[in-house]
C-alpha atoms as a printed R data frame, in Angstrom:
    type eleno elety resid chain resno       x       y       z
1   ATOM     1    CA   MET     A     1  26.774   8.144  12.554
2   ATOM     2    CA   PRO     A     2  27.800  11.579  14.227
3   ATOM     3    CA   ASP     A     3  26.854  11.533  18.400
4   ATOM     4    CA   GLU     A     4  23.959  13.329  19.529
5   ATOM     5    CA   ALA     A     5  26.226  16.399  20.783
6   ATOM     6    CA   ALA     A     6  27.683  16.665  17.045
7   ATOM     7    CA   GLY     A     7  24.225  16.788  15.349
8   ATOM     8    CA   PHE     A     8  23.189  15.331  12.323
9   ATOM     9    CA   ARG     A     9  24.898  15.997   9.353
10  ATOM    10    CA   GLU     A    10  23.409  16.402   5.795
11  ATOM    11    CA   GLU     A    11  25.340  12.955   4.952
12  ATOM    12    CA   ASP     A    12  23.412  10.994   7.428
13  ATOM    13    CA   PHE     A    13  20.123  12.112   5.805
14  ATOM    14    CA   ARG     A    14  21.227  11.266   2.267
15  ATOM    15    CA   GLU     A    15  22.385   7.850   3.715
16  ATOM    16    CA   PHE     A    16  18.837   7.354   5.588
17  ATOM    17    CA   VAL     A    17  16.738   8.296   2.492
18  ATOM    18    CA   ALA     A    18  18.983   5.604   0.312
19  ATOM    19    CA   LEU     A    19  18.790   2.877   3.070
20  ATOM    20    CA   ARG     A    20  15.241   3.383   4.156
21  ATOM    21    CA   SER     A    21  12.717   5.655   0.766
22  ATOM    22    CA   LYS     A    22  12.144   2.391  -0.746
23  ATOM    23    CA   ALA     A    23  10.706   0.544   2.097
24  ATOM    24    CA   LEU     A    24   8.412   3.805   2.893
25  ATOM    25    CA   LEU     A    25   7.335   4.057  -0.732
26  ATOM    26    CA   ARG     A    26   6.113   0.763  -0.485
27  ATOM    27    CA   THR     A    27   3.944   1.812   2.977
28  ATOM    28    CA   ALA     A    28   2.782   5.003   1.167
29  ATOM    29    CA   TYR     A    29   1.429   2.982  -1.801
30  ATOM    30    CA   LEU     A    30  -0.145   0.241   0.313
31  ATOM    31    CA   LEU     A    31  -1.839   3.125   2.071
32  ATOM    32    CA   ALA     A    32  -2.672   5.486  -1.260
33  ATOM    33    CA   GLY     A    33  -3.417   3.091  -3.804
34  ATOM    34    CA   ASP     A    34  -1.262   4.317  -6.507
35  ATOM    35    CA   TRP     A    35   1.989   5.325  -7.070
36  ATOM    36    CA   ALA     A    36   1.770   9.277  -7.943
37  ATOM    37    CA   THR     A    37  -0.038   9.917  -4.734
38  ATOM    38    CA   ALA     A    38   2.723   7.900  -2.700
39  ATOM    39    CA   GLU     A    39   5.912   9.544  -4.206
40  ATOM    40    CA   ASP     A    40   3.405  12.851  -3.206
41  ATOM    41    CA   LEU     A    41   3.021  11.529   0.856
42  ATOM    42    CA   LEU     A    42   6.852  10.118   0.447
43  ATOM    43    CA   GLN     A    43   8.360  13.231  -0.717
44  ATOM    44    CA   ILE     A    44   6.341  15.524   2.005
45  ATOM    45    CA   ALA     A    45   7.029  12.918   4.702
46  ATOM    46    CA   LEU     A    46  11.298  12.983   3.642
47  ATOM    47    CA   THR     A    47  10.683  16.957   3.803
48  ATOM    48    CA   LYS     A    48   9.640  17.205   7.068
49  ATOM    49    CA   THR     A    49  11.894  14.852   8.491
50  ATOM    50    CA   PHE     A    50  15.012  16.831   7.096
51  ATOM    51    CA   LEU     A    51  13.635  19.784   8.702
52  ATOM    52    CA   ALA     A    52  13.442  17.964  11.977
53  ATOM    53    CA   TRP     A    53  16.388  16.078  11.808
54  ATOM    54    CA   LYS     A    54  18.221  18.141  14.207
55  ATOM    55    CA   ARG     A    55  15.912  17.822  16.878
56  ATOM    56    CA   LEU     A    56  15.111  14.217  16.932
57  ATOM    57    CA   GLY     A    57  18.005  13.605  19.076
58  ATOM    58    CA   HIS     A    58  19.093  10.407  18.103
59  ATOM    59    CA   ILE     A    59  19.346   8.303  15.144
60  ATOM    60    CA   GLU     A    60  17.019   5.712  16.411
61  ATOM    61    CA   ALA     A    61  13.979   8.237  16.484
62  ATOM    62    CA   VAL     A    62  14.485   9.365  12.688
63  ATOM    63    CA   GLU     A    63  12.618   6.503  10.562
64  ATOM    64    CA   PRO     A    64   9.771   5.924  13.479
65  ATOM    65    CA   TYR     A    65   9.020   9.917  13.141
66  ATOM    66    CA   ALA     A    66   9.336   9.978   9.085
67  ATOM    67    CA   ARG     A    67   6.605   7.140   9.000
68  ATOM    68    CA   ARG     A    68   4.407   8.744  11.645
69  ATOM    69    CA   VAL     A    69   4.381  11.908   9.642
70  ATOM    70    CA   LEU     A    70   3.815   9.458   6.150
71  ATOM    71    CA   VAL     A    71   0.631   8.058   7.937
72  ATOM    72    CA   ASN     A    72  -0.508  11.916   9.417
73  ATOM    73    CA   THR     A    73  -0.352  12.981   5.633
74  ATOM    74    CA   ALA     A    74  -1.680  10.061   4.394
75  ATOM    75    CA   THR     A    75  -4.672  10.686   7.008
76  ATOM    76    CA   SER     A    76  -5.035  14.641   5.811
77  ATOM    77    CA   TRP     A    77  -5.243  13.530   2.090
78  ATOM    78    CA   TRP     A    78  -7.737  11.013   3.009
79  ATOM    79    CA   ARG     A    79  -9.830  13.744   4.382
80  ATOM    80    CA   ARG     A    80  -9.143  16.450   2.259
81  ATOM    81    CA   ARG     A    81 -10.549  13.713  -0.740
82  ATOM    82    CA   TRP     A    82 -13.354  13.156   1.447
83  ATOM    83    CA   HIS     A    83 -14.127  16.541   1.529
84  ATOM    84    CA   GLY     A    84 -14.760  17.072  -2.184
85  ATOM    85    CA   GLU     A    85 -11.316  17.453  -3.468
86  ATOM    86    CA   ARG     A    86 -11.335  16.940  -7.020
87  ATOM    87    CA   PRO     A    87  -9.312  13.924  -8.387
88  ATOM    88    CA   THR     A    88  -7.198  14.276 -11.462
89  ATOM    89    CA   GLU     A    89  -6.579  11.813 -14.377
90  ATOM    90    CA   ILE     A    90  -2.236  11.693 -12.809
91  ATOM    91    CA   LEU     A    91  -1.423   8.201 -12.918
92  ATOM    92    CA   PRO     A    92   1.862   6.759 -12.029
93  ATOM    93    CA   GLU     A    93   4.975   7.060 -14.798
94  ATOM    94    CA   GLY     A    94   6.952   4.300 -15.484
95  ATOM    95    CA   ALA     A    95   7.606   0.810 -16.438
96  ATOM    96    CA   ALA     A    96   8.279  -0.605 -13.179
97  ATOM    97    CA   ALA     A    97   5.516   0.674 -11.252
98  ATOM    98    CA   ASP     A    98   2.839  -0.084 -14.424
99  ATOM    99    CA   GLN     A    99   3.673  -3.880 -14.257
100 ATOM   100    CA   LEU     A   100   3.857  -4.177 -10.627
101 ATOM   101    CA   GLU     A   101   0.487  -2.427 -10.286
102 ATOM   102    CA   GLU     A   102  -0.630  -4.360 -12.963
103 ATOM   103    CA   SER     A   103   0.718  -7.770 -11.250
104 ATOM   104    CA   LEU     A   104  -1.097  -6.663  -7.753
105 ATOM   105    CA   GLU     A   105  -4.640  -6.058  -9.536
106 ATOM   106    CA   ARG     A   106  -4.622  -9.672 -10.573
107 ATOM   107    CA   ASP     A   107  -4.231 -10.362  -6.383
108 ATOM   108    CA   ALA     A   108  -7.808 -11.062  -5.257
109 ATOM   109    CA   MET     A   109  -6.493  -9.875  -1.901
110 ATOM   110    CA   TRP     A   110  -4.880  -6.770  -2.723
111 ATOM   111    CA   ARG     A   111  -7.635  -5.523  -4.512
112 ATOM   112    CA   HIS     A   112 -10.143  -5.973  -1.926
113 ATOM   113    CA   VAL     A   113  -7.613  -4.666   0.476
114 ATOM   114    CA   ARG     A   114  -7.519  -1.505  -1.529
115 ATOM   115    CA   ALA     A   115 -11.346  -1.179  -1.895
116 ATOM   116    CA   LEU     A   116 -11.333  -0.954   1.999
117 ATOM   117    CA   PRO     A   117 -12.347   2.408   3.801
118 ATOM   118    CA   ASN     A   118  -9.170   4.173   4.332
119 ATOM   119    CA   ARG     A   119  -9.094   3.863   8.034
120 ATOM   120    CA   GLN     A   120  -9.862   0.168   7.154
121 ATOM   121    CA   ARG     A   121  -7.177  -0.124   5.098
122 ATOM   122    CA   ALA     A   122  -4.699   1.732   6.821
123 ATOM   123    CA   VAL     A   123  -5.184  -0.800  10.024
124 ATOM   124    CA   LEU     A   124  -4.485  -3.405   8.089
125 ATOM   125    CA   VAL     A   125  -1.448  -1.988   6.384
126 ATOM   126    CA   LEU     A   126  -0.044  -0.939   9.627
127 ATOM   127    CA   ARG     A   127  -0.442  -4.200  11.030
128 ATOM   128    CA   TYR     A   128   0.189  -6.683   8.683
129 ATOM   129    CA   TYR     A   129   2.831  -5.064   6.126
130 ATOM   130    CA   GLU     A   130   4.217  -3.123   8.290
131 ATOM   131    CA   ASP     A   131   3.934  -5.615  11.663
132 ATOM   132    CA   GLN     A   132   3.035  -2.944  13.862
133 ATOM   133    CA   SER     A   133   1.323  -3.861  17.208
134 ATOM   134    CA   GLU     A   134  -1.860  -2.410  17.683
135 ATOM   135    CA   ALA     A   135  -1.010   0.244  20.522
136 ATOM   136    CA   GLU     A   136   1.454   1.682  17.780
137 ATOM   137    CA   THR     A   137  -1.246   1.266  15.279
138 ATOM   138    CA   ALA     A   138  -3.644   3.330  17.235
139 ATOM   139    CA   ARG     A   139  -0.673   5.676  18.258
140 ATOM   140    CA   LEU     A   140   0.188   6.481  14.398
141 ATOM   141    CA   LEU     A   141  -3.577   6.779  13.512
142 ATOM   142    CA   GLY     A   142  -4.587   8.853  16.568
143 ATOM   143    CA   VAL     A   143  -7.292   6.655  17.842
144 ATOM   144    CA   SER     A   144  -7.842   4.021  20.500
145 ATOM   145    CA   VAL     A   145  -6.633   0.526  20.578
146 ATOM   146    CA   GLY     A   146 -10.137  -0.204  20.828
147 ATOM   147    CA   THR     A   147 -11.008   1.600  17.066
148 ATOM   148    CA   VAL     A   148  -7.846  -0.573  15.794
149 ATOM   149    CA   LYS     A   149  -9.623  -3.535  17.088
150 ATOM   150    CA   SER     A   150 -12.783  -2.556  15.387
151 ATOM   151    CA   GLN     A   151 -11.192  -2.100  12.374
152 ATOM   152    CA   THR     A   152  -9.337  -4.938  11.848
153 ATOM   153    CA   SER     A   153 -12.182  -6.905  12.621
154 ATOM   154    CA   ARG     A   154 -14.770  -4.898   9.918
155 ATOM   155    CA   ALA     A   155 -11.933  -4.834   7.428
156 ATOM   156    CA   LEU     A   156 -11.514  -9.011   7.915
157 ATOM   157    CA   ALA     A   157 -14.801  -9.268   7.855
158 ATOM   158    CA   THR     A   158 -15.385  -7.933   4.525
159 ATOM   159    CA   LEU     A   159 -12.413  -9.574   3.175
160 ATOM   160    CA   ARG     A   160 -13.746 -12.719   4.082
161 ATOM   161    CA   GLU     A   161 -17.301 -12.183   2.828
162 ATOM   162    CA   LYS     A   162 -15.582 -10.519  -0.994
163 ATOM   163    CA   LEU     A   163 -13.347 -13.494  -1.104
164 ATOM   164    CA   SER     A   164 -15.702 -16.234  -0.089
165 ATOM   165    CA   ALA     A   165 -18.684 -14.641  -2.909
166 ATOM   166    CA   GLU     A   166 -15.614 -14.978  -5.448
167 ATOM   167    CA   GLY     A   167 -14.762 -18.492  -4.682
168 ATOM   168    CA   VAL     A   168 -12.724 -19.627  -7.426
169 ATOM   169    CA   ARG     A   169 -13.577 -17.430 -10.194
170 ATOM   170    CA   PRO     A   170 -10.868 -15.384 -11.579
171 ATOM   171    CA   ALA     A   171 -10.149 -11.837 -10.354
172 ATOM   172    CA   VAL     A   172 -11.782  -9.320 -12.625
173 ATOM   173    CA   LYS     A   173  -9.458  -6.329 -13.168
174 ATOM   174    CA   SER     A   174 -10.280  -2.895 -11.526
175 ATOM   175    CA   GLN     A   175  -9.480   0.155 -13.311
176 ATOM   176    CA   PRO     A   176  -6.246   1.879 -11.261
177 ATOM   177    CA   ALA     A   177  -7.343   4.454  -9.119
178 ATOM   178    CA   ARG     A   178  -7.325   8.043  -9.701
179 ATOM   179    CA   PRO     A   179  -5.295   9.612  -7.452
180 ATOM   180    CA   PRO     A   180  -6.423  13.625  -6.149
181 ATOM   181    CA   THR     A   181  -4.803  16.801  -5.969
182 ATOM   182    CA   THR     A   182  -1.913  17.141  -3.491
183 ATOM   183    CA   PRO     A   183  -0.179  19.836  -2.276
184 ATOM   184    CA   ALA     A   184   3.019  20.073  -3.952
185 ATOM   185    CA   PRO     A   185   5.794  19.688  -1.129
186 ATOM   186    CA   PRO     A   186   8.754  21.499  -1.052
187 ATOM   187    CA   PRO     A   187  11.186  20.181  -4.109
188 ATOM   188    CA   VAL     A   188  13.502  17.703  -2.327
189 ATOM   189    CA   ALA     A   189  16.189  18.043  -5.182
190 ATOM   190    CA   ALA     A   190  17.070  21.179  -3.025
191 ATOM   191    CA   LEU     A   191  18.010  19.144   0.065
192 ATOM   192    CA   ASP     A   192  20.542  16.976  -2.344
193 ATOM   193    CA   VAL     A   193  18.445  13.877  -1.590
194 ATOM   194    CA   PRO     A   194  19.095  10.760  -4.219
195 ATOM   195    CA   ASP     A   195  16.480   9.907  -6.510
196 ATOM   196    CA   LEU     A   196  13.812   7.407  -5.326
197 ATOM   197    CA   PRO     A   197  14.917   3.599  -6.275
198 ATOM   198    CA   VAL     A   198  12.613   1.572  -8.280
199 ATOM   199    CA   ILE     A   199  10.264  -0.288  -5.800
200 ATOM   200    CA   GLU     A   200  10.357  -4.155  -6.571
201 ATOM   201    CA   GLU     A   201   6.766  -5.966  -5.798
202 ATOM   202    CA   PRO     A   202   6.394  -6.268  -1.606
203 ATOM   203    CA   GLU     A   203   6.570 -10.046  -0.708
204 ATOM   204    CA   GLN     A   204   3.168 -11.640   0.255
205 ATOM   205    CA   PRO     A   205   2.409  -8.045   2.417
206 ATOM   206    CA   PHE     A   206  -1.217  -9.418   3.276
207 ATOM   207    CA   ALA     A   207  -0.455 -13.287   4.074
208 ATOM   208    CA   GLU     A   208  -1.053 -13.062   7.792
209 ATOM   209    CA   ALA     A   209  -4.237 -11.480   7.440
210 ATOM   210    CA   GLU     A   210  -5.213 -14.273   4.488
211 ATOM   211    CA   ALA     A   211  -4.377 -16.828   7.031
212 ATOM   212    CA   LEU     A   212  -7.131 -15.550   9.207
213 ATOM   213    CA   LEU     A   213  -9.806 -16.073   6.286
214 ATOM   214    CA   PRO     A   214 -11.281 -19.302   6.015
215 ATOM   215    CA   ALA     A   215  -9.392 -22.472   4.635
216 ATOM   216    CA   ASP     A   216 -11.958 -22.797   2.045
217 ATOM   217    CA   THR     A   217 -11.671 -19.566   0.537
218 ATOM   218    CA   ALA     A   218  -9.563 -19.188  -2.782
219 ATOM   219    CA   VAL     A   219  -7.285 -16.486  -2.979
220 ATOM   220    CA   GLU     A   220  -5.373 -15.786  -6.498
221 ATOM   221    CA   LYS     A   221  -2.011 -15.308  -6.488
222 ATOM   222    CA   PRO     A   222  -0.036 -12.171  -8.064
223 ATOM   223    CA   VAL     A   223   1.800 -13.284 -11.731
224 ATOM   224    CA   GLU     A   224   5.346 -12.755 -11.507
225 ATOM   225    CA   VAL     A   225   6.409 -10.072 -13.447
226 ATOM   226    CA   GLU     A   226  10.116  -9.219 -14.445
227 ATOM   227    CA   VAL     A   227  10.542  -5.396 -13.612
Protein backbone atom coordinates (compact mmCIF):
# COMPACT_ATOMS: atom_id res chain seq x y z
CA MET A 1 0.00 0.00 0.00
CA PRO A 2 1.26 3.52 -0.70
CA ASP A 3 2.25 5.73 2.19
CA GLU A 4 0.10 8.57 3.46
CA ALA A 5 2.05 11.28 1.63
CA ALA A 6 1.68 9.61 -1.73
CA GLY A 7 -2.06 9.23 -1.32
CA PHE A 8 -4.18 6.26 -2.28
CA ARG A 9 -4.36 4.91 -5.80
CA GLU A 10 -7.49 3.56 -7.47
CA GLU A 11 -5.74 0.19 -7.57
CA ASP A 12 -5.75 0.22 -3.78
CA PHE A 13 -9.48 0.88 -3.75
CA ARG A 14 -10.12 -2.00 -6.13
CA GLU A 15 -8.01 -4.23 -3.90
CA PHE A 16 -10.02 -3.14 -0.87
CA VAL A 17 -13.29 -3.95 -2.66
CA ALA A 18 -12.02 -7.36 -3.75
CA LEU A 19 -10.91 -8.21 -0.21
CA ARG A 20 -13.68 -6.73 1.93
CA SER A 21 -16.87 -6.36 -0.14
CA LYS A 22 -17.87 -9.94 0.68
CA ALA A 23 -17.91 -9.27 4.43
CA LEU A 24 -19.56 -5.87 3.96
CA LEU A 25 -22.32 -7.38 1.81
CA ARG A 26 -23.01 -10.00 4.46
CA THR A 27 -23.42 -7.24 7.02
CA ALA A 28 -25.66 -5.28 4.65
CA TYR A 29 -27.85 -8.35 4.16
CA LEU A 30 -28.20 -8.92 7.90
CA LEU A 31 -29.13 -5.25 8.36
CA ALA A 32 -31.56 -5.08 5.43
CA GLY A 33 -33.02 -8.59 5.39
CA ASP A 34 -32.91 -9.03 1.61
CA TRP A 35 -30.25 -9.15 -1.09
CA ALA A 36 -31.59 -6.45 -3.42
CA THR A 37 -31.51 -3.78 -0.73
CA ALA A 38 -28.22 -5.09 0.67
CA GLU A 39 -26.54 -4.66 -2.71
CA ASP A 40 -27.89 -1.11 -2.97
CA LEU A 41 -26.58 -0.30 0.51
CA LEU A 42 -23.17 -1.69 -0.36
CA GLN A 43 -22.97 0.20 -3.67
CA ILE A 44 -23.71 3.47 -1.90
CA ALA A 45 -21.20 2.73 0.87
CA LEU A 46 -18.45 1.84 -1.61
CA THR A 47 -19.12 4.92 -3.72
CA LYS A 48 -18.94 7.25 -0.71
CA THR A 49 -15.81 5.47 0.48
CA PHE A 50 -14.18 5.98 -2.91
CA LEU A 51 -15.02 9.69 -2.86
CA ALA A 52 -13.52 10.01 0.65
CA TRP A 53 -10.55 7.73 -0.14
CA LYS A 54 -7.83 10.41 -0.33
CA ARG A 55 -8.87 12.26 2.83
CA LEU A 56 -9.17 9.22 5.09
CA GLY A 57 -5.49 9.59 5.97
CA HIS A 58 -4.40 5.96 6.36
CA ILE A 59 -5.48 2.56 5.15
CA GLU A 60 -6.62 1.43 8.60
CA ALA A 61 -9.38 4.05 8.47
CA VAL A 62 -10.92 2.80 5.23
CA GLU A 63 -12.96 -0.19 6.40
CA PRO A 64 -14.32 1.48 9.57
CA TYR A 65 -15.40 4.40 7.37
CA ALA A 66 -17.10 2.07 4.86
CA ARG A 67 -18.84 0.20 7.65
CA ARG A 68 -20.04 3.43 9.25
CA VAL A 69 -21.44 4.63 5.91
CA LEU A 70 -23.14 1.26 5.47
CA VAL A 71 -24.87 1.49 8.85
CA ASN A 72 -25.81 5.15 8.32
CA THR A 73 -27.27 4.39 4.90
CA ALA A 74 -29.27 1.50 6.34
CA THR A 75 -30.57 3.79 9.08
CA SER A 76 -31.67 6.38 6.51
CA TRP A 77 -33.39 3.63 4.52
CA TRP A 78 -35.32 2.50 7.61
CA ARG A 79 -36.46 6.07 8.24
CA ARG A 80 -37.69 6.47 4.66
CA ARG A 81 -39.58 3.18 4.89
CA TRP A 82 -41.04 4.15 8.27
CA HIS A 83 -42.40 7.37 6.75
CA GLY A 84 -44.31 5.49 4.10
CA GLU A 85 -42.01 4.87 1.19
CA ARG A 86 -43.79 2.47 -1.12
CA PRO A 87 -42.32 -1.04 -1.45
CA THR A 88 -41.74 -2.71 -4.80
CA GLU A 89 -41.86 -6.27 -6.06
CA ILE A 90 -38.07 -6.41 -6.57
CA LEU A 91 -36.54 -9.60 -5.19
CA PRO A 92 -32.91 -10.76 -5.25
CA GLU A 93 -31.76 -12.52 -8.39
CA GLY A 94 -29.44 -15.48 -8.75
CA ALA A 95 -29.63 -19.05 -7.58
CA ALA A 96 -26.94 -18.58 -4.93
CA ALA A 97 -28.78 -15.76 -3.15
CA ASP A 98 -32.09 -17.64 -3.41
CA GLN A 99 -30.60 -20.81 -1.95
CA LEU A 100 -28.93 -18.93 0.89
CA GLU A 101 -32.09 -17.04 1.77
CA GLU A 102 -34.09 -20.28 1.69
CA SER A 103 -31.55 -21.86 4.03
CA LEU A 104 -31.64 -18.94 6.45
CA GLU A 105 -35.44 -18.93 6.38
CA ARG A 106 -35.34 -22.42 7.91
CA ASP A 107 -33.33 -21.13 10.83
CA ALA A 108 -35.78 -20.13 13.56
CA MET A 109 -33.25 -17.82 15.17
CA TRP A 110 -32.62 -15.87 11.96
CA ARG A 111 -36.33 -15.70 11.13
CA HIS A 112 -37.09 -14.03 14.44
CA VAL A 113 -34.03 -11.77 14.29
CA ARG A 114 -35.18 -10.49 10.90
CA ALA A 115 -38.63 -9.76 12.33
CA LEU A 116 -37.24 -7.55 15.09
CA PRO A 117 -37.66 -3.77 14.92
CA ASN A 118 -34.92 -2.21 12.80
CA ARG A 119 -32.81 -0.77 15.61
CA GLN A 120 -32.98 -3.95 17.68
CA ARG A 121 -31.93 -6.01 14.67
CA ALA A 122 -29.07 -3.61 13.94
CA VAL A 123 -27.85 -3.84 17.54
CA LEU A 124 -27.77 -7.64 17.40
CA VAL A 125 -26.05 -7.65 14.01
CA LEU A 126 -23.34 -5.25 15.19
CA ARG A 127 -22.87 -6.84 18.62
CA TYR A 128 -23.02 -10.54 17.79
CA TYR A 129 -22.20 -10.80 14.08
CA GLU A 130 -19.77 -7.89 13.72
CA ASP A 131 -18.49 -8.45 17.28
CA GLN A 132 -18.53 -4.72 18.00
CA SER A 133 -18.36 -3.39 21.53
CA GLU A 134 -21.32 -1.61 23.08
CA ALA A 135 -19.47 1.69 22.71
CA GLU A 136 -18.66 1.12 19.03
CA THR A 137 -22.21 -0.07 18.32
CA ALA A 138 -23.53 3.09 19.95
CA ARG A 139 -21.18 5.23 17.85
CA LEU A 140 -22.17 3.52 14.60
CA LEU A 141 -25.88 3.89 15.30
CA GLY A 142 -25.61 7.39 16.74
CA VAL A 143 -27.21 6.45 20.07
CA SER A 144 -26.09 6.15 23.68
CA VAL A 145 -24.51 3.05 25.20
CA GLY A 146 -27.56 2.83 27.44
CA THR A 147 -29.78 2.63 24.37
CA VAL A 148 -27.62 -0.17 22.97
CA LYS A 149 -27.97 -2.08 26.24
CA SER A 150 -31.73 -1.61 26.43
CA GLN A 151 -32.28 -2.50 22.77
CA THR A 152 -30.14 -5.63 23.17
CA SER A 153 -32.09 -6.64 26.27
CA ARG A 154 -35.44 -6.14 24.54
CA ALA A 155 -34.31 -8.00 21.43
CA LEU A 156 -33.06 -11.00 23.40
CA ALA A 157 -36.25 -11.04 25.49
CA THR A 158 -38.30 -11.14 22.29
CA LEU A 159 -36.19 -13.99 20.92
CA ARG A 160 -36.58 -15.95 24.16
CA GLU A 161 -40.35 -15.49 24.06
CA LYS A 162 -40.73 -16.43 20.38
CA LEU A 163 -38.43 -19.45 20.49
CA SER A 164 -39.82 -20.74 23.78
CA ALA A 165 -43.34 -20.49 22.36
CA GLU A 166 -42.32 -22.58 19.35
CA GLY A 167 -40.64 -25.29 21.41
CA VAL A 168 -39.70 -28.20 19.16
CA ARG A 169 -42.27 -27.41 16.49
CA PRO A 170 -40.87 -26.83 12.99
CA ALA A 171 -40.50 -23.24 11.98
CA VAL A 172 -43.13 -21.86 9.61
CA LYS A 173 -41.42 -20.44 6.55
CA SER A 174 -42.10 -16.76 6.11
CA GLN A 175 -42.32 -14.89 2.85
CA PRO A 176 -39.22 -13.04 1.61
CA ALA A 177 -39.22 -9.41 2.65
CA ARG A 178 -40.04 -6.88 -0.02
CA PRO A 179 -37.37 -4.18 -0.06
CA PRO A 180 -38.46 -0.57 -0.46
CA THR A 181 -37.41 1.50 -3.40
CA THR A 182 -33.96 2.90 -2.67
CA PRO A 183 -32.21 5.78 -4.41
CA ALA A 184 -30.03 4.57 -7.25
CA PRO A 185 -26.38 4.90 -6.21
CA PRO A 186 -23.76 6.36 -8.55
CA PRO A 187 -22.62 3.64 -10.98
CA VAL A 188 -19.79 1.75 -9.37
CA ALA A 189 -18.79 0.44 -12.78
CA ALA A 190 -17.56 3.95 -13.58
CA LEU A 191 -15.11 3.55 -10.73
CA ASP A 192 -13.77 0.36 -12.27
CA VAL A 193 -14.71 -1.67 -9.22
CA PRO A 194 -14.70 -5.48 -9.58
CA ASP A 195 -18.06 -7.26 -9.64
CA LEU A 196 -19.36 -8.21 -6.21
CA PRO A 197 -18.54 -11.82 -5.33
CA VAL A 198 -21.12 -14.52 -4.70
CA ILE A 199 -21.78 -14.54 -0.97
CA GLU A 200 -21.63 -17.76 0.97
CA GLU A 201 -23.82 -18.48 3.96
CA PRO A 202 -22.70 -16.71 7.17
CA GLU A 203 -21.37 -19.20 9.70
CA GLN A 204 -23.74 -19.11 12.69
CA PRO A 205 -23.95 -15.29 12.85
CA PHE A 206 -26.01 -15.29 16.05
CA ALA A 207 -24.44 -18.24 17.88
CA GLU A 208 -23.39 -16.00 20.79
CA ALA A 209 -26.87 -14.53 21.10
CA GLU A 210 -28.35 -18.03 20.96
CA ALA A 211 -26.16 -19.03 23.90
CA LEU A 212 -27.92 -16.41 26.04
CA LEU A 213 -31.30 -18.11 25.53
CA PRO A 214 -32.71 -20.67 28.00
CA ALA A 215 -31.07 -24.09 27.84
CA ASP A 216 -34.37 -25.82 27.00
CA THR A 217 -35.12 -23.54 24.05
CA ALA A 218 -35.08 -25.52 20.81
CA VAL A 219 -33.56 -23.67 17.87
CA GLU A 220 -33.68 -25.14 14.38
CA LYS A 221 -30.40 -25.16 12.50
CA PRO A 222 -30.13 -24.16 8.83
CA VAL A 223 -30.09 -26.91 6.24
CA GLU A 224 -26.84 -27.29 4.31
CA VAL A 225 -27.23 -25.89 0.81
CA GLU A 226 -24.73 -26.31 -1.97
CA VAL A 227 -24.04 -22.97 -3.65
